PDB file of C-alpha atoms in Angstrom:
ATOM      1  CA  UNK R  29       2.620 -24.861 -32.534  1.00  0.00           C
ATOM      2  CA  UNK R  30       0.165 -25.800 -29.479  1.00  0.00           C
ATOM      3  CA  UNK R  31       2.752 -25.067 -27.266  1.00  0.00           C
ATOM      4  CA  UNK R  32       3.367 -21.525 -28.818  1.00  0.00           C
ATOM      5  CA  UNK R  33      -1.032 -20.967 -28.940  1.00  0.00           C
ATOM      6  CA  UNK R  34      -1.227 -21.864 -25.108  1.00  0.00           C
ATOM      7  CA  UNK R  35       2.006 -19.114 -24.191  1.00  0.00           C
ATOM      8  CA  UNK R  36      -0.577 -16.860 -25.903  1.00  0.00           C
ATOM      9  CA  UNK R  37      -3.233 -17.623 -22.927  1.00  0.00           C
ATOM     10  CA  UNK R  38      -0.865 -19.004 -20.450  1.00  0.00           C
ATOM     11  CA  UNK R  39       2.856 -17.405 -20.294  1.00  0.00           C
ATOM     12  CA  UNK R  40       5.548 -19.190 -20.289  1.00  0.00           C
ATOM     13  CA  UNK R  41       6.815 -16.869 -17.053  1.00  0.00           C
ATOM     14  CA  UNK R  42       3.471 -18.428 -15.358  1.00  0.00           C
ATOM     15  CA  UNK R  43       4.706 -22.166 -15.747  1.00  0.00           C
ATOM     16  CA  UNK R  44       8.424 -20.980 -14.974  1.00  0.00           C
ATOM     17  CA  UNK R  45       6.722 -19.679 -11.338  1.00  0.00           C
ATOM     18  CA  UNK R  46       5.078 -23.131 -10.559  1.00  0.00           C
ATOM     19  CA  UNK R  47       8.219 -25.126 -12.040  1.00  0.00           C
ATOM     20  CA  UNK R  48       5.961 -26.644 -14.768  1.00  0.00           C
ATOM     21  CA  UNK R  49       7.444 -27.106 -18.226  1.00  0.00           C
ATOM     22  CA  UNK R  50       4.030 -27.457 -20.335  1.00  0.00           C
ATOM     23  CA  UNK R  51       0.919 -26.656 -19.524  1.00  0.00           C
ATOM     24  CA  UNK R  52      -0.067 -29.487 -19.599  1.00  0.00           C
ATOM     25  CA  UNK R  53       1.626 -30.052 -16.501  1.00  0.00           C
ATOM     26  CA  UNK R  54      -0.456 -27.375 -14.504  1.00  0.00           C
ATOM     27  CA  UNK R  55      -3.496 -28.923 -11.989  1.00  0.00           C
ATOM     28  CA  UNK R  56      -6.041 -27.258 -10.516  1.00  0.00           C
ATOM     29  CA  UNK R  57      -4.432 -26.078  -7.336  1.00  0.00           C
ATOM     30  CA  UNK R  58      -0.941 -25.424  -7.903  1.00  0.00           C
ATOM     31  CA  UNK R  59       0.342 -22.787  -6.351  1.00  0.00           C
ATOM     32  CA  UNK R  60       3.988 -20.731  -5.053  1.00  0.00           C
ATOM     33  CA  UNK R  61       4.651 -18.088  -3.203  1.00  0.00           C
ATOM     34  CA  UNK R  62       6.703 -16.094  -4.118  1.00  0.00           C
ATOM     35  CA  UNK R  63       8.152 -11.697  -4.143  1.00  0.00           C
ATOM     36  CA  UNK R  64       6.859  -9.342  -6.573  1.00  0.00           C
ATOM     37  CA  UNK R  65       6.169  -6.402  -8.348  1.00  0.00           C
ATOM     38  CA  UNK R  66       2.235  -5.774  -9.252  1.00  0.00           C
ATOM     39  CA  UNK R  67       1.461  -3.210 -11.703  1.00  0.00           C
ATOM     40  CA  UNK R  68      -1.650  -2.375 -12.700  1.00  0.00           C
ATOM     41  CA  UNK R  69      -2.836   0.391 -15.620  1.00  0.00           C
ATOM     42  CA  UNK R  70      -6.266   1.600 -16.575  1.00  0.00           C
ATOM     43  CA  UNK R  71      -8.053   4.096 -19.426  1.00  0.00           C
ATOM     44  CA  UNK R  72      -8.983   6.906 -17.560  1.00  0.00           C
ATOM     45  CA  UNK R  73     -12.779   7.540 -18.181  1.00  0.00           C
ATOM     46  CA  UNK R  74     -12.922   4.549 -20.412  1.00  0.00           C
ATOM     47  CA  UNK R  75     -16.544   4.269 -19.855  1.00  0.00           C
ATOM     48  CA  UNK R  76     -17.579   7.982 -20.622  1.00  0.00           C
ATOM     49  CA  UNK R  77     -15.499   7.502 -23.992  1.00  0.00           C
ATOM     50  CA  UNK R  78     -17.143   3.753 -24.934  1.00  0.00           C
ATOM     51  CA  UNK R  79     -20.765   5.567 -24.956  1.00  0.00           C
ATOM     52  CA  UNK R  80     -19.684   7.569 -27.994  1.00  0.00           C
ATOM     53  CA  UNK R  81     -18.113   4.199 -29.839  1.00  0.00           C
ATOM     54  CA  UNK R  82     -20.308   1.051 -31.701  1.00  0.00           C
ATOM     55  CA  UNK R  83     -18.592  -2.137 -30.152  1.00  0.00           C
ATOM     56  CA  UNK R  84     -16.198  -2.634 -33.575  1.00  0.00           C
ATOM     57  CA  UNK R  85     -14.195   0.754 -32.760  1.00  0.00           C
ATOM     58  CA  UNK R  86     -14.114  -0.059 -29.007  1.00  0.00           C
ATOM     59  CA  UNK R  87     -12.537  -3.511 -29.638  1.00  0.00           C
ATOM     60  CA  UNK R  88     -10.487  -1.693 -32.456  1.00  0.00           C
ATOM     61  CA  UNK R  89      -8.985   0.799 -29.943  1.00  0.00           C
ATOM     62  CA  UNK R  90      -8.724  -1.646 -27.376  1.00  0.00           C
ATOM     63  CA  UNK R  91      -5.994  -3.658 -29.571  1.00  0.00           C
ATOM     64  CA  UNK R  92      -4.614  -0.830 -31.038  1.00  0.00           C
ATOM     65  CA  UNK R  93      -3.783   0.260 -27.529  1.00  0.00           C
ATOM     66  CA  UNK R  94      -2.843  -2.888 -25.618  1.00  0.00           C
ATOM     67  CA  UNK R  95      -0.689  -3.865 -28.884  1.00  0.00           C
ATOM     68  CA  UNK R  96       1.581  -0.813 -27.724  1.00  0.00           C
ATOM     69  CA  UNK R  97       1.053  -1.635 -23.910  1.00  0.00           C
ATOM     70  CA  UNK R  98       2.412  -5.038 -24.221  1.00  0.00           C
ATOM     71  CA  UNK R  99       5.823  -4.783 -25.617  1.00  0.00           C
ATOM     72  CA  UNK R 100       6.835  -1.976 -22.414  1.00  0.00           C
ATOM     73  CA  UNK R 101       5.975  -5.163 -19.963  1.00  0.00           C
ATOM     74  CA  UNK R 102       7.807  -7.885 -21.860  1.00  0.00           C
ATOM     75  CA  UNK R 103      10.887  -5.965 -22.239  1.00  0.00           C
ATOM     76  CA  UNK R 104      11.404  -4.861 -19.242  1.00  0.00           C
ATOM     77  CA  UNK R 105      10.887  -9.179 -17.844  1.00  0.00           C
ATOM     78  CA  UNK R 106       7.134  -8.787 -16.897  1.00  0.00           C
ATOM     79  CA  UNK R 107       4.731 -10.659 -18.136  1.00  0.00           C
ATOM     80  CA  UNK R 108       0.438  -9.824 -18.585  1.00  0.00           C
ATOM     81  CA  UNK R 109      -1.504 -11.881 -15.918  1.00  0.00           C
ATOM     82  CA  UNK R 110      -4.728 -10.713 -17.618  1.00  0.00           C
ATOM     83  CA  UNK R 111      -6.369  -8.022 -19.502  1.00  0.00           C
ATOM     84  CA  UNK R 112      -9.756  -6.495 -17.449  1.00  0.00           C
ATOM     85  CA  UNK R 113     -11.489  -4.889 -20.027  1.00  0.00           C
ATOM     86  CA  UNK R 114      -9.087  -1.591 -20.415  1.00  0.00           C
ATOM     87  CA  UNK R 115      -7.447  -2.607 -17.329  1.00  0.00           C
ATOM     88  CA  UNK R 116      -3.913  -4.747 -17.596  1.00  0.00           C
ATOM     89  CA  UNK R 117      -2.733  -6.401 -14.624  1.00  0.00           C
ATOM     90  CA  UNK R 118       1.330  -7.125 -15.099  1.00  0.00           C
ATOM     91  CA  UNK R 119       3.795  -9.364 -12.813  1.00  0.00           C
ATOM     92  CA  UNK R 120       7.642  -8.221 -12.288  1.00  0.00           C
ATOM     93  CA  UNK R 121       9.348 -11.137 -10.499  1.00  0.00           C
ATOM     94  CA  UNK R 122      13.025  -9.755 -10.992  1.00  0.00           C
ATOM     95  CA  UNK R 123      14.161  -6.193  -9.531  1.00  0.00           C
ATOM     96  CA  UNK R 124      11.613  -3.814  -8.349  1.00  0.00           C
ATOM     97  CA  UNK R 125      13.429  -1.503 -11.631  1.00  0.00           C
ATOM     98  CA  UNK R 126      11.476  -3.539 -13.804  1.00  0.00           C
ATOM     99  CA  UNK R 127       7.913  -2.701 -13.261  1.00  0.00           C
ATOM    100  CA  UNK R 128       8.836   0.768 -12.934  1.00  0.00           C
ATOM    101  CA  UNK R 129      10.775   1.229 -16.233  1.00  0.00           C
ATOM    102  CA  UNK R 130       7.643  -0.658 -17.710  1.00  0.00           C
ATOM    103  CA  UNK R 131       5.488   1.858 -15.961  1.00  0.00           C
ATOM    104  CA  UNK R 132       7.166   4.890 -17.524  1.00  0.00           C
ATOM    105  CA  UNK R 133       7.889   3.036 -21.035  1.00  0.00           C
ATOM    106  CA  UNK R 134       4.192   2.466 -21.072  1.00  0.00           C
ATOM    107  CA  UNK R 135       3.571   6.464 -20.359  1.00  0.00           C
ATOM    108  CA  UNK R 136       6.476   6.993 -23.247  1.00  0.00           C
ATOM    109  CA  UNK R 137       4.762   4.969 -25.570  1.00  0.00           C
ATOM    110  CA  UNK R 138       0.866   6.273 -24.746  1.00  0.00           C
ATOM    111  CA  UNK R 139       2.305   9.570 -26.022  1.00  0.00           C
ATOM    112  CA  UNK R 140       3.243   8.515 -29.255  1.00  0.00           C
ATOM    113  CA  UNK R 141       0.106   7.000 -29.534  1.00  0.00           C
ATOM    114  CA  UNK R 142      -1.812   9.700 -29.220  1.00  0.00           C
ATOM    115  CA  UNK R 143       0.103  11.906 -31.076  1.00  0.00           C
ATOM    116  CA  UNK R 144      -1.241   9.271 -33.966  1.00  0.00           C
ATOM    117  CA  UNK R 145      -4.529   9.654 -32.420  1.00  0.00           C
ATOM    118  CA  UNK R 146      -4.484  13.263 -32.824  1.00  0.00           C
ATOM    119  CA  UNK R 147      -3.311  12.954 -36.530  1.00  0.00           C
ATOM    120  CA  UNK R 148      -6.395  10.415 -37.329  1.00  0.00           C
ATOM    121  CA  UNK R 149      -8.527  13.221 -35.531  1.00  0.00           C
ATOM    122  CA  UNK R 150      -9.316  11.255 -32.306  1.00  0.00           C
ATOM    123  CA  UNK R 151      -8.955  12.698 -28.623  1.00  0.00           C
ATOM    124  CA  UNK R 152      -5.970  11.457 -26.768  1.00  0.00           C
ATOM    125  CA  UNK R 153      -6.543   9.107 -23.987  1.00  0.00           C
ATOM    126  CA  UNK R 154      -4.918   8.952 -20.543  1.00  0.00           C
ATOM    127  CA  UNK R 155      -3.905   6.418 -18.086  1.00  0.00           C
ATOM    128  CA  UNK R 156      -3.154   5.436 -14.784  1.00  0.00           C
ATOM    129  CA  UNK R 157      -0.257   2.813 -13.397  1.00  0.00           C
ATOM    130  CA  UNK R 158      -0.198   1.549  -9.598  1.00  0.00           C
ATOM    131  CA  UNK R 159       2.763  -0.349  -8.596  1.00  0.00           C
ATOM    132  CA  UNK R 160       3.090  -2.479  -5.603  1.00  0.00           C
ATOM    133  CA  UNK R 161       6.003  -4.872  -4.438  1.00  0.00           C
ATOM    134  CA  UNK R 162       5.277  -8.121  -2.157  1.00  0.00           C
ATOM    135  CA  UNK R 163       4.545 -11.373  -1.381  1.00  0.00           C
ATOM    136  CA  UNK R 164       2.038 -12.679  -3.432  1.00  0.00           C
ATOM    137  CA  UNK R 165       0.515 -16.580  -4.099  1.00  0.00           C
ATOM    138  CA  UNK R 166       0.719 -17.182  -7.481  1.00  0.00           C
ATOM    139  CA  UNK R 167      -1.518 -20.086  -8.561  1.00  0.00           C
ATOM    140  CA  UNK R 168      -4.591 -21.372 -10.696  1.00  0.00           C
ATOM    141  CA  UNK R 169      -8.195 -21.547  -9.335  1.00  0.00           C
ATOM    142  CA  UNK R 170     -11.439 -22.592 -10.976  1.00  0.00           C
ATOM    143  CA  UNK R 171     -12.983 -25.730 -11.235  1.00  0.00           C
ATOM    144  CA  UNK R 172     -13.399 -28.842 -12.853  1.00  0.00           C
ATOM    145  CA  UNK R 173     -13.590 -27.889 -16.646  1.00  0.00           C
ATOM    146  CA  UNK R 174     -12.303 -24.463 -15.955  1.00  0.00           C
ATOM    147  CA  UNK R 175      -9.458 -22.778 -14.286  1.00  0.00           C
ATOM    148  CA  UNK R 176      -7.849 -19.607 -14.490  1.00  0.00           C
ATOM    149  CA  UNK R 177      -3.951 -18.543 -13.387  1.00  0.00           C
ATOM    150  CA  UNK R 178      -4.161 -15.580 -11.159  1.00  0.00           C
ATOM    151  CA  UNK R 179      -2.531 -13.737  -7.887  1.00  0.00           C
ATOM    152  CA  UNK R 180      -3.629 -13.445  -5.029  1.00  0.00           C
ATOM    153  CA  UNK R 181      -2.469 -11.107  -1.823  1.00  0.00           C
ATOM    154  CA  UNK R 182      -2.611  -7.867  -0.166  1.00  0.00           C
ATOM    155  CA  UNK R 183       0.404  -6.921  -2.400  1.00  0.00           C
ATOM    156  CA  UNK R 184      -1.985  -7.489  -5.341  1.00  0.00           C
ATOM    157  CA  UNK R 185      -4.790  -5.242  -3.523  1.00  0.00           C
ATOM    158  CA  UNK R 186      -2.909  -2.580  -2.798  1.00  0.00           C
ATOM    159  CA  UNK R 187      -1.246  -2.212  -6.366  1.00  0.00           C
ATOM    160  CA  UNK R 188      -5.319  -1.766  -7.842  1.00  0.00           C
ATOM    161  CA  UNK R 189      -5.983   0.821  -5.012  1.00  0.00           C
ATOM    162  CA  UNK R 190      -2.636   2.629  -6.065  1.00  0.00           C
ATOM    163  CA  UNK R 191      -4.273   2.620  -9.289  1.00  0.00           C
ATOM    164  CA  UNK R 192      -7.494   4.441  -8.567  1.00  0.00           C
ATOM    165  CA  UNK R 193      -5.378   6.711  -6.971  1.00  0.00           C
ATOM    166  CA  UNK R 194      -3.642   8.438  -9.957  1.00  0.00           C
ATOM    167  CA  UNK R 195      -7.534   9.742 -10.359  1.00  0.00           C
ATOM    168  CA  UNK R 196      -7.864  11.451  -7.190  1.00  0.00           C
ATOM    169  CA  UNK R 197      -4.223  13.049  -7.570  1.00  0.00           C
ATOM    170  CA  UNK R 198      -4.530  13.928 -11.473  1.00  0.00           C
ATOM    171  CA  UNK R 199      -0.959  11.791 -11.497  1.00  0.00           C
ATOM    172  CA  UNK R 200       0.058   8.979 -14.008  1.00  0.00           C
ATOM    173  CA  UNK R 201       1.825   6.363 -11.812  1.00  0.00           C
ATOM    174  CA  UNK R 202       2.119   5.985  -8.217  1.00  0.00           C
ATOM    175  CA  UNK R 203       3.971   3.418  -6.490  1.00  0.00           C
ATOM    176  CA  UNK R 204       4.075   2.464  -3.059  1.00  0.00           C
ATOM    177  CA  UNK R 205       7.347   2.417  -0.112  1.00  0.00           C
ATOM    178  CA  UNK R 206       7.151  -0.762  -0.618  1.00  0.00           C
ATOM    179  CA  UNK R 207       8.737  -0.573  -4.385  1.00  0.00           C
ATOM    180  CA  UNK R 208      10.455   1.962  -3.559  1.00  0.00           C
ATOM    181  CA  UNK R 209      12.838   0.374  -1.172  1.00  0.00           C
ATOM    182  CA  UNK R 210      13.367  -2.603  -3.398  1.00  0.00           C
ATOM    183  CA  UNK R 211      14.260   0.103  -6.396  1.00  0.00           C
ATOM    184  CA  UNK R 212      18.001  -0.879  -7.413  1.00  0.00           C
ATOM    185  CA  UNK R 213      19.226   2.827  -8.757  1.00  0.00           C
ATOM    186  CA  UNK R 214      16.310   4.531  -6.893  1.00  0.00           C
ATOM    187  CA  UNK R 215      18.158   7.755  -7.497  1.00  0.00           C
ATOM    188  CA  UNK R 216      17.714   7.624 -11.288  1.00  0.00           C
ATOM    189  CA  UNK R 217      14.277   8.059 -11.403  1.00  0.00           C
ATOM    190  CA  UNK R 218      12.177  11.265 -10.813  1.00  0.00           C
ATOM    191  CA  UNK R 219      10.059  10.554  -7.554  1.00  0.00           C
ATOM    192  CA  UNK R 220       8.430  12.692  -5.477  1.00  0.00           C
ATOM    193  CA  UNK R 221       6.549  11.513  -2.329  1.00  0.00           C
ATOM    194  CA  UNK R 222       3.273  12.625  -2.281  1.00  0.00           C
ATOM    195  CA  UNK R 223       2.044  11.307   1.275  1.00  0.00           C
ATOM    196  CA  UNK R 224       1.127   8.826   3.905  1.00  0.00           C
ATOM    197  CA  UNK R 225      -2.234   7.542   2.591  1.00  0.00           C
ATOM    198  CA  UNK R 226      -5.045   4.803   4.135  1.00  0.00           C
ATOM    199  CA  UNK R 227      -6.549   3.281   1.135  1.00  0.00           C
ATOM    200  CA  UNK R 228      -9.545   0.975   1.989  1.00  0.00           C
ATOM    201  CA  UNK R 229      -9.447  -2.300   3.539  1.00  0.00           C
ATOM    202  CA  UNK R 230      -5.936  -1.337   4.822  1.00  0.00           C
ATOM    203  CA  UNK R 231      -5.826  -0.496   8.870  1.00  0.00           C
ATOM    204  CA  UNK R 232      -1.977   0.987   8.424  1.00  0.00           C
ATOM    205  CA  UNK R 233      -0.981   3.842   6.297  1.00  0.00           C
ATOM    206  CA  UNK R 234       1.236   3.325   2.974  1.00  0.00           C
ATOM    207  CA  UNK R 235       3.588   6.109   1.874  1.00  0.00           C
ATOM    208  CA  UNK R 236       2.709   7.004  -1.864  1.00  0.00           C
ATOM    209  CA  UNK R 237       4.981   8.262  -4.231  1.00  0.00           C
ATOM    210  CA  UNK R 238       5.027   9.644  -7.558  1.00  0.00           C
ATOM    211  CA  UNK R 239       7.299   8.742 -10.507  1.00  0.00           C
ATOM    212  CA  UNK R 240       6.950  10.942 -13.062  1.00  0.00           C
ATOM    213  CA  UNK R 241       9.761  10.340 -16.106  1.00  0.00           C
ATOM    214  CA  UNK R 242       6.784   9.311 -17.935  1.00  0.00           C
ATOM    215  CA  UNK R 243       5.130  12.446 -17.863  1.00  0.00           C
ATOM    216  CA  UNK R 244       5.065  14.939 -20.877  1.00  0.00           C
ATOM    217  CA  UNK R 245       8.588  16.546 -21.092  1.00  0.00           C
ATOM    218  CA  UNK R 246       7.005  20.438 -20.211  1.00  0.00           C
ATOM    219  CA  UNK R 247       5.689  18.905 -17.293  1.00  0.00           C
ATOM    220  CA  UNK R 248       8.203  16.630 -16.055  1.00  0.00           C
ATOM    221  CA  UNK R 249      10.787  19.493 -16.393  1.00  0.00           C
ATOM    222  CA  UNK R 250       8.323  22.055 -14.011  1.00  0.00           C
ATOM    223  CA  UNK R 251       8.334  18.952 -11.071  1.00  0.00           C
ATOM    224  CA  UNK R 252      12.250  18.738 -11.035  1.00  0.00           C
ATOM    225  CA  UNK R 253      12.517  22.670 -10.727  1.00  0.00           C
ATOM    226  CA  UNK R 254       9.912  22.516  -8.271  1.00  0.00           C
ATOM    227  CA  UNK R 255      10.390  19.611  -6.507  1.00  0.00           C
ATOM    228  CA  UNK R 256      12.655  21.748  -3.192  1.00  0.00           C
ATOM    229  CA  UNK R 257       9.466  24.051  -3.112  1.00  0.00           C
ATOM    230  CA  UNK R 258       7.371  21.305  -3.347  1.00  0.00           C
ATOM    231  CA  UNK R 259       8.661  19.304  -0.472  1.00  0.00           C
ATOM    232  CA  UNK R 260       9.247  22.217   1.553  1.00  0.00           C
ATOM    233  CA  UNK R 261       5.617  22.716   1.239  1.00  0.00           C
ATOM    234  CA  UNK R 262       4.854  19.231   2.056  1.00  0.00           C
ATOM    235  CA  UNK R 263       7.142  19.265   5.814  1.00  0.00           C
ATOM    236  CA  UNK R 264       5.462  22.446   6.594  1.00  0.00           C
ATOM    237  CA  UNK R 265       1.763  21.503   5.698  1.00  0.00           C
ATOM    238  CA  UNK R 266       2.708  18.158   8.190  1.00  0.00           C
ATOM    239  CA  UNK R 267       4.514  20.710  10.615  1.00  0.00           C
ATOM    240  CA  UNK R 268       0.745  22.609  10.316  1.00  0.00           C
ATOM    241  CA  UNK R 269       2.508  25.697   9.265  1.00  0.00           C
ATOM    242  CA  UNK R 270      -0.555  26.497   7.005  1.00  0.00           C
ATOM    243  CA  UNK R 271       0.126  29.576   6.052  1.00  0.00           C
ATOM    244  CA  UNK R 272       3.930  29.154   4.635  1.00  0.00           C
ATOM    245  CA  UNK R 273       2.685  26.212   3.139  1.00  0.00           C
ATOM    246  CA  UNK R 274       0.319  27.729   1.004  1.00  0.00           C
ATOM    247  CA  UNK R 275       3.317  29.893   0.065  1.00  0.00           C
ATOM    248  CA  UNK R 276       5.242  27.432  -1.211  1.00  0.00           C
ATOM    249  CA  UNK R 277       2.379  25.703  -3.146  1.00  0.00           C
ATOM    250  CA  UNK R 278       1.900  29.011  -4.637  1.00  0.00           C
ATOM    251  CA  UNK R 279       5.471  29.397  -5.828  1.00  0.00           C
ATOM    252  CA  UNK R 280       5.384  25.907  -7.134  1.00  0.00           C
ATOM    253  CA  UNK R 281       1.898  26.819  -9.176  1.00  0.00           C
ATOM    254  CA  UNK R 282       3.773  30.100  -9.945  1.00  0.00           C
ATOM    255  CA  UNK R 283       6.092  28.016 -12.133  1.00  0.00           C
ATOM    256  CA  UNK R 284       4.124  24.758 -12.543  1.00  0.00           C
ATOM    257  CA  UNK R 285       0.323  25.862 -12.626  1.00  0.00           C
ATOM    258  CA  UNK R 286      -0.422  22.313 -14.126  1.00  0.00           C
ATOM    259  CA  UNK R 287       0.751  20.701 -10.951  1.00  0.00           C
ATOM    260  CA  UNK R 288      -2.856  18.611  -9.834  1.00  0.00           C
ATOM    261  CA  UNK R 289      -0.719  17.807  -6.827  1.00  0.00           C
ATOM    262  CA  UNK R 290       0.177  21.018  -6.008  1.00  0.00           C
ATOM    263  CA  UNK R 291      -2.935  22.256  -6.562  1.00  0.00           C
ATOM    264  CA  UNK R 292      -4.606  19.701  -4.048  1.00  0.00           C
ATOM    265  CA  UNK R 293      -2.158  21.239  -1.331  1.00  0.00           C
ATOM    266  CA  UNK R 294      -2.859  24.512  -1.975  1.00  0.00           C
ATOM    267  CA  UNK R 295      -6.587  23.730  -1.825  1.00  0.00           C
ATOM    268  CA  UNK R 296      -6.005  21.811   1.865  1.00  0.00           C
ATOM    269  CA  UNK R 297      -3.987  24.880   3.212  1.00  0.00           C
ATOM    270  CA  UNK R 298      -6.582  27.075   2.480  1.00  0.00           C
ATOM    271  CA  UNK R 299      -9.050  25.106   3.883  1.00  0.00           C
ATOM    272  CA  UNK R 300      -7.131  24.258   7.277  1.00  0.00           C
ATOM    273  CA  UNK R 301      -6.319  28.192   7.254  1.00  0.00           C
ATOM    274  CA  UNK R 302     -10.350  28.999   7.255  1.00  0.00           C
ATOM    275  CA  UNK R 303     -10.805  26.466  10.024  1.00  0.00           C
ATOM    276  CA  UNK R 304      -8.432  28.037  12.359  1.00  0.00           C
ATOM    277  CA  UNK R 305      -9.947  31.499  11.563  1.00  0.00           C
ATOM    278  CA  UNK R 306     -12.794  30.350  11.969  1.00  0.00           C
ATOM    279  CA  UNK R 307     -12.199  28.634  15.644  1.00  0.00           C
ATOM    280  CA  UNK R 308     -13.350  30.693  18.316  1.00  0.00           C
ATOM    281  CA  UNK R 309     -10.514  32.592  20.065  1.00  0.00           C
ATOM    282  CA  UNK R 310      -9.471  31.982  23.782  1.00  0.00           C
ATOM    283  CA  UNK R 311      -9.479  34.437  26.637  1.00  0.00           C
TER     284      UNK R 311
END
């Protein structure tokens, strides 16, 4: 029964990583390096919607939420590192496949939720999932009468920044080239790359992708019968052929107009067209 109340705090994939069979076993200290897949996945304006709540309903919709969250990660061989308020920070150690099918099962199952949400009378919340795959240390910290397990590595970085950066896109899950090339069946998933991006505290650019099976079916359907037009755009905005660009954004808002992506390209090649209007012209 202790054993089983400490898994509850302390998974049992945590003591598998340091080679400890009870946790009683674990020092202050102990550490492994080892590959992985970070995910990370936050409430999107969690703050804004806490205002309106007494403290009760936010811990009520905080359970009622990570309750669903949870079972995505364990079936798919993750396990929780820790919850940050709304924020849950998951580990992958076997095939890059995993995190991502958790990713998109955790999309699949926010939808149902809401749609329960929307019964009850409640607004629908949204999320956003960062995945990155790398090295990582994987050990506790603390001190004397307290310690904590955690992770700790640029990998782990990286997948938080990926994170913040469903916002600026309007996407739900991004993950990085690094995940990417460590998919398995990388050609069953819906993935789009979106571009080369320097997130802070990183000198060297990381390619950013978007996986959207997880997004609403409508939605998901307009990105695979845009997704030519869409990456036409993209090797023509990079090839600073503005003004074609903005013609293919167009067609892909023609039959997508929900596209945030999309719509953030169209915005640039407009803005880049103005510029070199507005340059004076040679003699």
């Amino acid at each position: 029964q202790l054993n089983h109340a400490f898994s509850r705090f302390v998974p049992r994939q945590f003591l598998q990583c340091l080679n400890k069979q009870s946790i009683a076993d674990v020092k202050l200290g102990d550490q492994v390096q080892q590959e992985m897949s970070v995910l990370f996945a936050d409430i999107r304006d969690f703050t804004t919607l806490a205002e309106t709540m007494t403290p009760q309903h936010i811990f009520k919709l905080l359970n009622a939420y990570l309750s669903r969250m949870e079972p995505a990660i364990i079936e798919n061989q993750g396990f929780i590192d820790k919850y940050m308020g709304d924020g849950i920070m998951a580990l992958f150690s076997g095939a890059a496949d995993d995190a991502l099918n958790a990713g998109i099962s955790m999309l699949q199952r926010l939808t149902e939720y809401n749609q329960h949400r929307d019964k009850s009378g409640y607004k629908p919340i949204r999320i956003g999932i960062g995945i990155n795959t790398g090295s990582l240390m994987l050990g506790t910290v603390g001190g004397e009468h307290r310690m904590d397990s955690t992770v700790i590595s640029d990998a782990v970085n990286l997948a938080s920044r990926l994170e913040n950066l469903t916002k600026e896109y309007g996407v739900s899950l991004l993950i990085t080239h690094h995940t990417l090339a460590r998919l398995n069946y990388p050609t069953e998933y819906s993935i789009r790359f979106i571009e080369q991006v320097k997130v802070k505290g990183k000198s060297k650019a990381v390619a950013v992708f978007e996986a959207f099976d997880g997004d609403e079916p409508e939605m998901r359907q307009g990105k695979l019968a845009t997704l030519k037009l869409f990456e036409s755009g993209l090797w023509l905005y990079h090839k600073r052929a503005f003004g074609k660009a903005l013609q293919m954004f167009e067609a892909v808002l023609g039959m997508n107009p929900n596209d945030t992506v999309a719509q953030i390209y169209l915005q640039r090649c407009q803005s880049q067209k103005t510029k070199i209007l507005s340059l004076p012209s040679s003699k």
